[in-house]
Amino acid sequence: MQRFALIFVPYLWLLALFLVPFLIVFKISLSDVALAIPPYTPTLKDGVGPFIAALDFENFAFLTSDDLYWKAYLSSLRIALFSTLMTLMVGYPIAYGMARAPEEWRPTLMMLVILPFWTSFLIRVYAWMGILSQEGFLNQFLLWSGLISEPLTILNTTTAVYIGIVYTYVPFMILPIYAALERLDGSLIEAAEDLGCSRLKAFWLVTVPLSKNGIIAGSFLVFIPALGEFVIPSLLGGSGTLMIGKVLWEEFFNNRDWPVASAVAVILLLILIVPIILFQRNQQRQAEAEG
Amino acid sequence: MNKLSWFNVTSLTFGFAFLYMPMVILIIYSFNASKLVTVWAGFSTKWYGSLFENEAFLDAAWVTIKVAVMSSSLATILGTMAAYVLVRGGRFMGRTLFSGMIYAPLVMPEVITGLSLLLLFIGIGLDRGVLTIVLAHTTFAMCYVSVVVSSRLVSFDRSLEEAALDLGCSNFEAFRLVTLPIIAPAVISGWLLAFTLSLDDLVIASFTAGPSATTLPIKIFSAVRLGVSPEINALSTIMIAIVTVGVISASLVSKRNSLRQQKDEQAAARAT
């Protein structure tokens, strides 16, 4: 009886507040927009038969016919992919330096990586608005140093979105890579060097392959949330930055087209299923290799 | 090995400068006297003063804290239950679905979670306000709590629980007297994680909040959309300060505890 209650309560909670809402999103994505409250049709008040008959894939057809949407999906994929690569290039040296640092420093360095993670995401994105704007800190610095004579336009461009994503997600990349590098046996690199590898070659042939799992885990941890990102493109990006999270938000709040917003969400989910499953498999394989 | 090469020193210096520079700049400019955020006009704390006179921000802060306390407490209870079921529950019908529902919210884009919950609340005719935000935050935070707690449950020796049961404890007593004290650090960090996730959330709260309840992130977002403002810098500085103090003291406490535990274990080893 106790066991039953223990399983039942969280199970029911997740069914009601996680699974059922998705089914509703799916259902509304098949509905039509209407001038009513709620602003879509049909609803179950119309009776079950007519309700099912009125559902169709019209919204999905609309998404494929209007450039805006598939361009937004493609551009989100591109931004997520490139920013994952950039995060890897920024994060790997930091993780490497941490793993090579004296042992008594490591807990402090670790805390320094985690600390921003507890700080508000919104504030960390906002901090860049003051740095990247026309008369912001970066432009003032570059003008003062004489590197440029005209202020650069960075805020409200896709470049700013890349900077924002790399900045906010780099701890996700550092932590798994650091975990992999810390376990790495230093004598393997010495062996490679003794056998005639240059330092760079030893790094490429020994260190990188042995930290592969960390790299894969970190990349998924950046790529998956970056794909549906909303806050970063809406604060740092401009009108030229198309990202699907922002399109969904605007479709819902500004155009009040709930069925199309739901269809956008369903497709985003379908796109995400592939990386999510790959990520889960990688984690499982790693857990098995360790256990 | 323990000497850092110049390459590692450079990458650590630049790396941590990149992580901390934006926040340091934000904090410095919160003490700027000028309303133009980018022009330095001398030291002043006037933006902190005007922040504390801004009723809208104070109201939003109060709502945010209420929501965070309620949702993180609920999420801790539900998440611990879920972790216990996943680790100790054995087989039951729909276990795969259950563990799927625990892990899915961790990788779900917030816009989708927010949209789906809003459509549910409208579907069942629930008025949007504090209650709906609490329900929404509890749902995604309980999944984080359950991941944190289950990693602790996996690593602890089950025979301790079995010993308690053999000595005549009921299931619940064994949990309260043996399991809970052992997993307490994980439960507490789960609560803290849930609390900060709730404090921080903009997207899900925007979907599920009604006009009657505005949280601080919603307020900040609508203010900064128009551009940088010194009041928001001041508010950010306060929030960064609270988090920094919290994280540092939490890590000091856990360091002291682990030192004490080490000492106890050594003493016990000597005694036997």
Coordinates of C-alpha atoms in Angstrom, one line a residue:
Chain A
M1 CA 0.0 0.0 0.0
Q2 CA 2.8 2.4 1.0
R3 CA 4.8 1.4 -2.1
F4 CA 1.7 2.0 -4.2
A5 CA 1.2 5.5 -2.9
L6 CA 4.9 6.3 -3.3
I7 CA 4.8 5.3 -7.0
F8 CA 1.4 6.7 -7.6
V9 CA 1.8 10.4 -6.4
P10 CA 4.9 11.5 -8.5
Y11 CA 3.7 9.3 -11.4
L12 CA 0.3 11.0 -11.4
W13 CA 1.8 14.4 -11.1
L14 CA 4.0 13.9 -14.1
L15 CA 1.2 12.4 -16.1
A16 CA -1.1 15.3 -15.4
L17 CA 1.4 18.1 -15.7
F18 CA 3.9 16.8 -18.3
L19 CA 2.4 14.2 -20.5
V20 CA -1.2 15.4 -20.8
P21 CA -0.1 19.0 -21.6
F22 CA 1.9 17.5 -24.6
L23 CA -1.1 15.7 -25.9
I24 CA -3.0 19.0 -25.6
V25 CA -0.3 20.8 -27.6
F26 CA -0.5 18.0 -30.2
K27 CA -4.3 18.2 -30.4
I28 CA -4.3 22.0 -30.7
S29 CA -1.7 21.8 -33.5
L30 CA -4.3 20.0 -35.5
S31 CA -7.0 22.6 -34.7
D32 CA -7.9 25.8 -36.4
V33 CA -7.6 29.3 -35.1
A34 CA -10.9 30.9 -34.1
L35 CA -12.1 34.2 -32.6
A36 CA -13.3 32.7 -29.4
I37 CA -12.1 31.9 -25.9
P38 CA -10.0 29.7 -26.1
P39 CA -9.0 31.0 -29.5
Y40 CA -9.1 27.7 -31.4
T41 CA -11.7 25.3 -32.8
P42 CA -12.9 22.5 -32.4
T43 CA -13.2 21.9 -28.6
L44 CA -14.7 18.8 -27.0
K45 CA -17.9 20.8 -26.4
D46 CA -18.7 20.2 -30.1
G47 CA -19.1 16.5 -29.5
V48 CA -16.5 13.7 -30.1
G49 CA -17.4 12.8 -33.7
P50 CA -17.3 16.3 -35.2
F51 CA -14.3 17.1 -32.9
I52 CA -12.2 14.4 -34.5
A53 CA -13.5 15.2 -38.0
A54 CA -12.4 18.8 -37.7
L55 CA -8.8 18.0 -36.9
D56 CA -6.4 18.3 -39.8
F57 CA -2.7 18.9 -40.7
E58 CA -3.4 22.3 -42.1
N59 CA -1.0 24.1 -39.7
F60 CA 1.8 21.8 -40.7
A61 CA 1.1 22.4 -44.3
F62 CA 1.2 26.1 -43.5
L63 CA 4.6 25.8 -41.8
T64 CA 6.1 24.2 -44.8
S65 CA 4.6 26.7 -47.3
D66 CA 5.8 29.8 -45.4
D67 CA 9.5 30.5 -45.6
L68 CA 9.7 32.1 -42.2
Y69 CA 9.3 28.8 -40.4
W70 CA 11.7 26.5 -42.2
K71 CA 14.2 29.3 -42.4
A72 CA 13.9 29.7 -38.6
Y73 CA 14.4 26.0 -38.0
L74 CA 17.4 25.9 -40.3
S75 CA 18.9 29.0 -38.8
S76 CA 18.4 27.7 -35.2
L77 CA 20.1 24.4 -36.2
R78 CA 23.0 26.4 -37.7
I79 CA 23.3 28.7 -34.8
A80 CA 23.1 25.8 -32.3
L81 CA 25.7 23.8 -34.2
F82 CA 28.3 26.6 -34.7
S83 CA 27.9 27.9 -31.1
T84 CA 28.4 24.3 -29.9
L85 CA 31.7 24.2 -31.8
M86 CA 32.8 27.6 -30.5
T87 CA 31.9 26.6 -27.0
L88 CA 34.0 23.5 -27.4
M89 CA 36.9 25.6 -28.6
V90 CA 36.6 28.0 -25.6
G91 CA 35.8 25.3 -23.0
Y92 CA 38.3 22.7 -23.9
P93 CA 41.4 24.7 -23.0
I94 CA 39.8 25.8 -19.7
A95 CA 39.0 22.2 -18.8
Y96 CA 42.5 21.2 -19.8
G97 CA 44.1 23.9 -17.7
M98 CA 41.9 22.9 -14.7
A99 CA 42.8 19.2 -15.0
R100 CA 46.5 20.1 -15.2
A101 CA 46.4 22.6 -12.3
P102 CA 47.8 21.7 -8.9
E103 CA 45.4 19.4 -7.0
E104 CA 44.8 21.9 -4.2
W105 CA 43.5 24.5 -6.6
R106 CA 41.1 22.2 -8.3
P107 CA 38.1 22.5 -5.9
T108 CA 38.4 26.3 -6.1
L109 CA 38.6 26.3 -9.9
M110 CA 35.6 23.9 -9.9
M111 CA 33.6 26.3 -7.7
L112 CA 34.5 29.2 -10.0
V113 CA 33.0 27.3 -13.0
I114 CA 29.9 26.4 -11.1
L115 CA 29.3 29.8 -9.5
P116 CA 28.0 31.5 -12.7
F117 CA 25.7 28.6 -13.1
W118 CA 23.9 29.5 -9.9
T119 CA 23.7 33.1 -11.0
S120 CA 20.6 34.2 -12.9
F121 CA 20.8 33.2 -16.6
L122 CA 18.8 36.4 -17.5
I123 CA 21.3 38.6 -15.7
R124 CA 24.3 36.9 -17.3
V125 CA 22.7 37.5 -20.8
Y126 CA 21.8 41.1 -19.8
A127 CA 25.4 41.8 -18.7
W128 CA 26.4 41.5 -22.4
M129 CA 23.9 44.1 -23.5
G130 CA 25.9 46.8 -21.7
I131 CA 29.2 45.4 -23.1
L132 CA 28.2 45.0 -26.8
S133 CA 26.1 48.1 -27.5
Q134 CA 27.2 50.9 -29.8
E135 CA 28.5 53.0 -26.9
G136 CA 29.2 49.9 -24.7
F137 CA 32.2 48.8 -22.9
L138 CA 33.8 46.8 -25.7
N139 CA 33.4 49.6 -28.3
Q140 CA 34.8 52.2 -25.9
F141 CA 37.8 50.0 -25.2
L142 CA 38.5 49.3 -28.8
L143 CA 38.1 53.0 -29.7
W144 CA 40.4 54.0 -26.8
S145 CA 43.0 51.5 -27.8
G146 CA 42.9 52.8 -31.4
L147 CA 42.1 49.4 -33.0
I148 CA 38.9 50.9 -34.6
S149 CA 37.9 54.4 -35.5
E150 CA 34.1 53.8 -35.8
P151 CA 32.1 51.9 -33.2
L152 CA 31.2 48.4 -34.3
T153 CA 27.6 47.2 -34.4
I154 CA 27.6 44.0 -32.4
L155 CA 24.4 44.1 -30.3
N156 CA 21.3 43.0 -32.1
T157 CA 23.3 40.9 -34.6
T158 CA 23.8 37.1 -34.8
T159 CA 27.4 37.6 -33.6
A160 CA 26.0 38.8 -30.3
V161 CA 23.8 35.7 -30.1
Y162 CA 26.9 33.5 -30.6
I163 CA 28.7 35.3 -27.9
G164 CA 25.7 35.0 -25.5
I165 CA 25.3 31.3 -26.1
V166 CA 29.1 30.5 -25.7
Y167 CA 29.2 32.6 -22.5
T168 CA 26.1 31.1 -20.8
Y169 CA 26.7 27.5 -21.8
V170 CA 30.4 27.1 -21.5
P171 CA 30.2 25.7 -17.9
F172 CA 28.1 22.8 -19.4
M173 CA 31.0 22.1 -21.8
I174 CA 33.8 22.5 -19.2
L175 CA 32.5 20.2 -16.5
P176 CA 32.1 16.9 -18.5
I177 CA 35.4 17.5 -20.3
Y178 CA 37.2 18.3 -17.0
A179 CA 35.8 15.1 -15.5
A180 CA 37.2 13.1 -18.4
L181 CA 40.6 14.8 -18.4
E182 CA 41.0 14.5 -14.7
R183 CA 40.8 10.8 -14.8
L184 CA 43.3 10.6 -17.6
D185 CA 46.5 8.9 -16.7
G186 CA 49.4 11.3 -17.3
S187 CA 51.9 8.4 -17.9
L188 CA 50.1 7.7 -21.2
I189 CA 51.1 11.1 -22.6
E190 CA 54.7 10.6 -21.3
A191 CA 54.7 7.2 -23.0
A192 CA 53.6 8.8 -26.3
E193 CA 56.3 11.5 -26.0
D194 CA 58.9 8.9 -25.1
L195 CA 58.0 7.0 -28.2
G196 CA 58.7 10.0 -30.3
C197 CA 55.4 12.0 -30.5
S198 CA 55.7 15.7 -30.4
R199 CA 53.6 17.4 -27.6
L200 CA 51.0 18.4 -30.1
K201 CA 50.8 15.0 -31.7
A202 CA 50.6 13.3 -28.2
F203 CA 47.7 15.7 -27.4
W204 CA 45.9 14.9 -30.6
L205 CA 46.5 11.1 -30.6
V206 CA 46.1 10.4 -26.8
T207 CA 44.4 13.2 -24.9
V208 CA 41.7 14.1 -27.3
P209 CA 40.5 10.5 -28.0
L210 CA 40.5 9.8 -24.2
S211 CA 38.4 12.8 -23.5
K212 CA 36.0 11.9 -26.3
N213 CA 33.1 11.0 -24.0
G214 CA 33.4 14.4 -22.2
I215 CA 33.4 16.2 -25.5
I216 CA 30.3 14.4 -26.7
A217 CA 28.4 14.9 -23.5
G218 CA 29.3 18.6 -23.3
S219 CA 28.4 19.1 -26.9
F220 CA 24.9 17.7 -26.4
L221 CA 24.5 19.7 -23.2
V222 CA 25.1 22.8 -25.2
F223 CA 23.4 21.9 -28.5
I224 CA 20.1 20.7 -27.1
P225 CA 19.2 23.8 -25.1
A226 CA 20.7 26.2 -27.6
L227 CA 18.4 25.0 -30.3
G228 CA 15.2 26.1 -28.5
E229 CA 16.8 29.2 -26.9
F230 CA 14.6 32.2 -26.4
V231 CA 16.2 34.7 -24.0
I232 CA 19.5 35.1 -25.8
P233 CA 18.1 35.8 -29.3
S234 CA 15.5 38.1 -28.0
L235 CA 17.9 40.2 -25.9
L236 CA 21.1 40.1 -27.9
G237 CA 19.8 39.2 -31.4
G238 CA 18.3 41.5 -33.9
S239 CA 15.5 41.3 -36.3
G240 CA 17.8 39.4 -38.7
T241 CA 18.4 36.6 -36.1
L242 CA 15.8 33.9 -36.7
M243 CA 15.5 31.4 -33.9
I244 CA 12.6 29.0 -33.5
G245 CA 12.1 29.6 -29.8
K246 CA 11.6 33.3 -30.5
V247 CA 9.2 32.5 -33.4
L248 CA 7.1 30.3 -31.2
W249 CA 6.9 33.0 -28.5
E250 CA 5.9 35.7 -31.0
E251 CA 3.4 33.4 -32.7
F252 CA 1.8 32.8 -29.3
F253 CA 2.0 36.2 -27.6
N254 CA 2.0 38.6 -30.5
N255 CA 0.0 36.9 -33.2
R256 CA -2.1 34.9 -30.7
D257 CA -2.2 32.0 -33.2
W258 CA -2.2 29.1 -30.8
P259 CA -2.6 26.3 -33.3
V260 CA 0.4 27.5 -35.4
A261 CA 2.5 28.0 -32.2
S262 CA 1.6 24.4 -31.2
A263 CA 2.5 23.1 -34.6
V264 CA 5.9 24.9 -34.3
A265 CA 6.4 23.3 -30.9
V266 CA 5.6 19.8 -32.2
I267 CA 8.1 20.1 -35.1
L268 CA 10.8 21.5 -32.7
L269 CA 10.2 18.4 -30.5
L270 CA 10.5 16.1 -33.5
I271 CA 13.9 17.7 -34.4
L272 CA 15.1 17.4 -30.8
I273 CA 14.3 13.7 -30.4
V274 CA 17.3 12.6 -32.5
P275 CA 20.0 14.4 -30.5
I276 CA 18.2 13.6 -27.2
I277 CA 18.2 9.9 -28.0
L278 CA 21.9 10.0 -29.1
F279 CA 22.8 11.8 -25.9
Q280 CA 20.9 9.3 -23.7
R281 CA 22.7 6.4 -25.5
N282 CA 26.1 8.1 -25.0
Q283 CA 25.4 8.5 -21.3
Q284 CA 24.3 4.9 -20.9
R285 CA 27.3 3.6 -22.7
Q286 CA 29.6 5.7 -20.5
A287 CA 27.8 4.5 -17.4
E288 CA 28.2 0.9 -18.5
A289 CA 31.9 1.4 -19.3
E290 CA 32.4 2.8 -15.8
G291 CA 30.2 0.4 -13.9
Chain B
M1 CA 53.4 17.5 -13.7
N2 CA 52.2 20.0 -11.1
K3 CA 53.8 22.9 -12.6
L4 CA 51.5 24.7 -15.0
S5 CA 52.8 25.4 -18.5
W6 CA 52.4 28.9 -19.8
F7 CA 49.7 27.6 -22.1
N8 CA 47.6 26.4 -19.3
V9 CA 48.1 29.6 -17.3
T10 CA 47.0 31.6 -20.3
S11 CA 43.9 29.5 -21.0
L12 CA 42.9 29.6 -17.3
T13 CA 43.4 33.3 -17.0
F14 CA 41.5 34.1 -20.2
G15 CA 38.8 31.5 -19.5
F16 CA 38.0 32.8 -16.1
A17 CA 38.3 36.4 -17.2
F18 CA 35.7 35.6 -19.9
L19 CA 33.4 34.0 -17.3
Y20 CA 33.7 36.8 -14.7
M21 CA 34.4 40.0 -16.7
P22 CA 30.8 40.7 -17.7
M23 CA 29.5 40.4 -14.2
V24 CA 32.3 42.5 -12.8
I25 CA 31.5 45.3 -15.3
L26 CA 27.8 45.0 -14.5
I27 CA 28.6 45.4 -10.7
I28 CA 30.9 48.4 -11.3
Y29 CA 28.4 50.2 -13.4
S30 CA 25.6 49.7 -10.8
F31 CA 27.5 52.2 -8.7
N32 CA 27.7 54.7 -11.6
A33 CA 26.1 58.1 -10.8
S34 CA 25.1 58.8 -14.4
K35 CA 21.8 57.6 -15.9
L36 CA 23.7 56.9 -19.1
V37 CA 24.9 53.5 -18.2
T38 CA 28.1 53.6 -20.3
V39 CA 29.4 57.0 -19.2
W40 CA 31.2 57.0 -15.8
A41 CA 30.2 60.0 -13.7
G42 CA 31.4 59.1 -10.3
F43 CA 30.5 56.7 -7.5
S44 CA 26.9 56.6 -6.2
T45 CA 24.5 54.3 -4.6
K46 CA 21.4 56.1 -5.7
W47 CA 20.2 53.3 -8.0
Y48 CA 20.0 51.0 -5.0
G49 CA 17.9 53.7 -3.2
S50 CA 15.5 54.1 -6.1
L51 CA 15.3 50.3 -6.4
F52 CA 14.0 50.0 -2.9
E53 CA 11.4 52.6 -3.5
N54 CA 10.2 50.9 -6.6
E55 CA 7.0 49.1 -5.4
A56 CA 6.6 47.1 -8.6
F57 CA 10.0 45.5 -8.2
L58 CA 9.5 44.8 -4.5
D59 CA 6.1 43.2 -5.2
A60 CA 7.6 41.1 -8.0
A61 CA 10.5 40.0 -5.7
W62 CA 8.0 39.0 -3.0
V63 CA 5.9 36.9 -5.5
T64 CA 9.1 35.3 -6.8
I65 CA 10.3 34.3 -3.4
K66 CA 6.9 32.9 -2.4
V67 CA 6.7 30.9 -5.6
A68 CA 10.3 29.6 -5.2
V69 CA 9.8 28.5 -1.6
M70 CA 6.6 26.7 -2.4
S71 CA 7.6 25.1 -5.6
S72 CA 11.1 24.0 -4.4
S73 CA 9.6 22.4 -1.2
L74 CA 7.0 20.6 -3.2
A75 CA 9.5 19.6 -5.8
T76 CA 11.9 18.2 -3.2
I77 CA 9.1 16.0 -1.7
L78 CA 8.0 14.7 -5.1
G79 CA 11.5 14.5 -6.5
T80 CA 12.8 12.5 -3.6
M81 CA 9.8 10.1 -3.8
A82 CA 10.4 9.7 -7.5
A83 CA 14.1 9.0 -7.0
Y84 CA 13.3 6.4 -4.3
V85 CA 10.8 4.7 -6.7
L86 CA 13.4 4.7 -9.5
V87 CA 16.3 3.4 -7.5
R88 CA 14.5 1.1 -4.9
G89 CA 11.1 0.6 -6.5
G90 CA 11.9 -2.5 -8.5
R91 CA 9.7 -3.3 -11.4
F92 CA 6.3 -1.9 -11.8
M93 CA 3.9 -1.2 -14.7
G94 CA 5.0 1.8 -16.8
R95 CA 8.4 2.1 -15.2
T96 CA 10.0 3.1 -18.6
L97 CA 7.4 5.8 -19.1
F98 CA 8.0 7.0 -15.6
S99 CA 11.8 7.3 -16.0
G100 CA 11.2 8.9 -19.4
M101 CA 9.0 11.5 -17.8
I102 CA 11.7 12.2 -15.2
Y103 CA 14.4 12.8 -17.7
A104 CA 12.5 14.5 -20.5
P105 CA 11.9 17.8 -18.8
L106 CA 15.6 18.2 -18.2
V107 CA 16.2 18.5 -22.0
M108 CA 12.9 20.0 -23.0
P109 CA 13.0 23.6 -24.5
E110 CA 11.4 25.9 -22.0
V111 CA 9.2 27.4 -24.6
I112 CA 7.5 24.0 -25.2
T113 CA 7.1 23.2 -21.5
G114 CA 5.7 26.7 -20.9
L115 CA 3.3 26.5 -23.9
S116 CA 2.0 23.1 -23.0
L117 CA 1.4 23.9 -19.3
L118 CA -0.4 27.1 -20.3
L119 CA -2.7 25.2 -22.7
L120 CA -3.4 22.7 -19.9
F121 CA -4.3 25.4 -17.4
I122 CA -6.6 27.1 -19.9
G123 CA -8.1 23.8 -20.9
I124 CA -9.1 23.0 -17.3
G125 CA -10.1 26.6 -16.6
L126 CA -7.6 27.3 -13.9
D127 CA -7.0 31.0 -13.4
R128 CA -3.4 32.0 -14.0
G129 CA -1.5 33.3 -11.0
V130 CA 0.8 32.2 -8.2
L131 CA -0.7 28.7 -8.1
T132 CA -0.2 28.0 -11.8
I133 CA 3.5 29.2 -11.6
V134 CA 4.0 27.0 -8.6
L135 CA 2.6 23.9 -10.3
A136 CA 4.7 24.6 -13.4
H137 CA 7.9 25.1 -11.5
T138 CA 7.3 22.1 -9.3
T139 CA 6.9 19.9 -12.3
F140 CA 10.3 20.7 -13.9
A141 CA 12.2 21.2 -10.7
M142 CA 11.1 17.8 -9.3
C143 CA 13.0 16.1 -12.2
Y144 CA 16.2 17.9 -11.3
V145 CA 15.7 17.0 -7.6
S146 CA 15.1 13.4 -8.5
V147 CA 18.3 13.2 -10.6
V148 CA 20.4 14.7 -7.7
V149 CA 18.8 12.4 -5.1
S150 CA 18.9 9.2 -7.1
S151 CA 22.6 9.6 -7.7
R152 CA 23.1 9.6 -3.9
L153 CA 20.7 6.7 -3.4
V154 CA 22.5 4.6 -5.9
S155 CA 25.8 5.0 -4.1
F156 CA 24.7 4.1 -0.6
D157 CA 24.7 0.7 1.0
R158 CA 21.3 -0.9 1.0
S159 CA 22.1 -3.3 3.8
L160 CA 21.8 -0.4 6.3
E161 CA 18.1 -0.1 5.4
E162 CA 17.7 -3.9 5.6
A163 CA 19.3 -3.9 9.0
A164 CA 16.8 -1.3 10.2
L165 CA 14.0 -3.4 8.9
D166 CA 15.4 -6.6 10.5
L167 CA 15.6 -4.7 13.8
G168 CA 11.9 -4.0 13.7
C169 CA 11.5 -0.7 11.9
S170 CA 8.5 -0.2 9.7
N171 CA 9.3 0.9 6.1
F172 CA 8.6 4.5 6.9
E173 CA 10.7 4.4 10.1
A174 CA 13.6 2.9 8.2
F175 CA 13.3 5.6 5.6
R176 CA 13.1 8.4 8.2
L177 CA 15.7 7.1 10.6
V178 CA 18.3 5.6 8.2
T179 CA 17.8 6.6 4.6
L180 CA 16.8 10.2 5.0
P181 CA 19.8 11.2 7.2
I182 CA 22.2 9.6 4.7
I183 CA 20.7 11.2 1.6
A184 CA 20.0 14.5 3.4
P185 CA 22.9 16.4 1.7
A186 CA 21.5 15.4 -1.7
V187 CA 18.0 16.4 -0.7
I188 CA 19.2 19.8 0.5
S189 CA 21.2 20.5 -2.6
G190 CA 18.2 19.3 -4.6
W191 CA 16.1 21.9 -2.8
L192 CA 18.6 24.6 -3.4
L193 CA 18.8 23.7 -7.1
A194 CA 15.0 23.8 -7.3
F195 CA 14.9 27.1 -5.5
T196 CA 17.4 28.8 -7.8
L197 CA 15.8 27.3 -10.9
S198 CA 12.5 28.8 -9.8
L199 CA 14.0 32.2 -9.0
D200 CA 15.7 32.3 -12.3
D201 CA 13.0 31.1 -14.6
L202 CA 11.6 33.6 -17.2
V203 CA 10.1 31.6 -20.0
I204 CA 7.9 29.1 -18.2
A205 CA 6.8 31.8 -15.7
S206 CA 5.9 34.1 -18.6
F207 CA 3.6 31.5 -20.1
T208 CA 2.0 30.5 -16.8
A209 CA 1.7 33.8 -14.9
G210 CA -1.4 35.8 -15.1
P211 CA -1.8 39.5 -14.8
S212 CA -2.3 39.1 -11.0
A213 CA 1.2 37.6 -10.5
T214 CA 4.4 39.0 -12.0
T215 CA 7.7 37.4 -11.0
L216 CA 11.0 39.3 -10.9
P217 CA 12.5 37.7 -14.1
I218 CA 9.4 38.8 -16.0
K219 CA 9.8 42.3 -14.6
I220 CA 13.5 42.4 -15.4
F221 CA 12.9 41.1 -18.9
S222 CA 10.3 43.6 -19.8
A223 CA 12.6 46.4 -18.4
V224 CA 15.8 45.4 -20.2
R225 CA 14.1 44.8 -23.5
L226 CA 14.1 48.6 -23.8
G227 CA 17.9 48.7 -23.1
V228 CA 20.3 48.8 -20.3
S229 CA 19.2 50.5 -17.1
P230 CA 21.2 51.4 -13.9
E231 CA 18.4 50.1 -11.6
I232 CA 18.5 46.7 -13.2
N233 CA 22.3 46.8 -12.7
A234 CA 21.8 47.4 -9.0
L235 CA 19.2 44.7 -8.8
S236 CA 21.5 42.3 -10.6
T237 CA 24.4 43.1 -8.3
I238 CA 22.2 42.3 -5.2
M239 CA 21.2 39.0 -6.8
I240 CA 24.8 38.1 -7.7
A241 CA 25.9 39.0 -4.1
I242 CA 23.3 36.8 -2.6
V243 CA 24.2 33.8 -4.8
T244 CA 27.9 34.2 -4.2
V245 CA 27.6 34.4 -0.5
G246 CA 25.2 31.4 -0.6
V247 CA 27.4 29.2 -2.8
I248 CA 30.6 30.0 -0.9
S249 CA 29.1 29.4 2.5
A250 CA 27.5 26.2 1.3
S251 CA 30.8 24.9 0.0
L252 CA 32.6 25.9 3.3
V253 CA 29.9 24.0 5.3
S254 CA 30.2 20.9 3.2
K255 CA 34.0 21.0 3.4
R256 CA 33.8 21.3 7.2
N257 CA 31.4 18.4 7.4
S258 CA 33.5 16.2 5.2
L259 CA 36.6 17.0 7.3
R260 CA 34.7 16.2 10.5
Q261 CA 33.4 13.0 8.9
Q262 CA 37.0 12.0 8.0
K263 CA 38.1 12.7 11.6
D264 CA 35.2 10.6 13.0
E265 CA 36.1 7.8 10.7
Q266 CA 39.8 7.9 11.7
A267 CA 38.8 8.0 15.3
A268 CA 36.5 5.0 14.8
A269 CA 39.2 3.1 12.9
R270 CA 41.7 3.8 15.8
A271 CA 39.1 2.7 18.4
T272 CA 38.6 -0.7 16.8

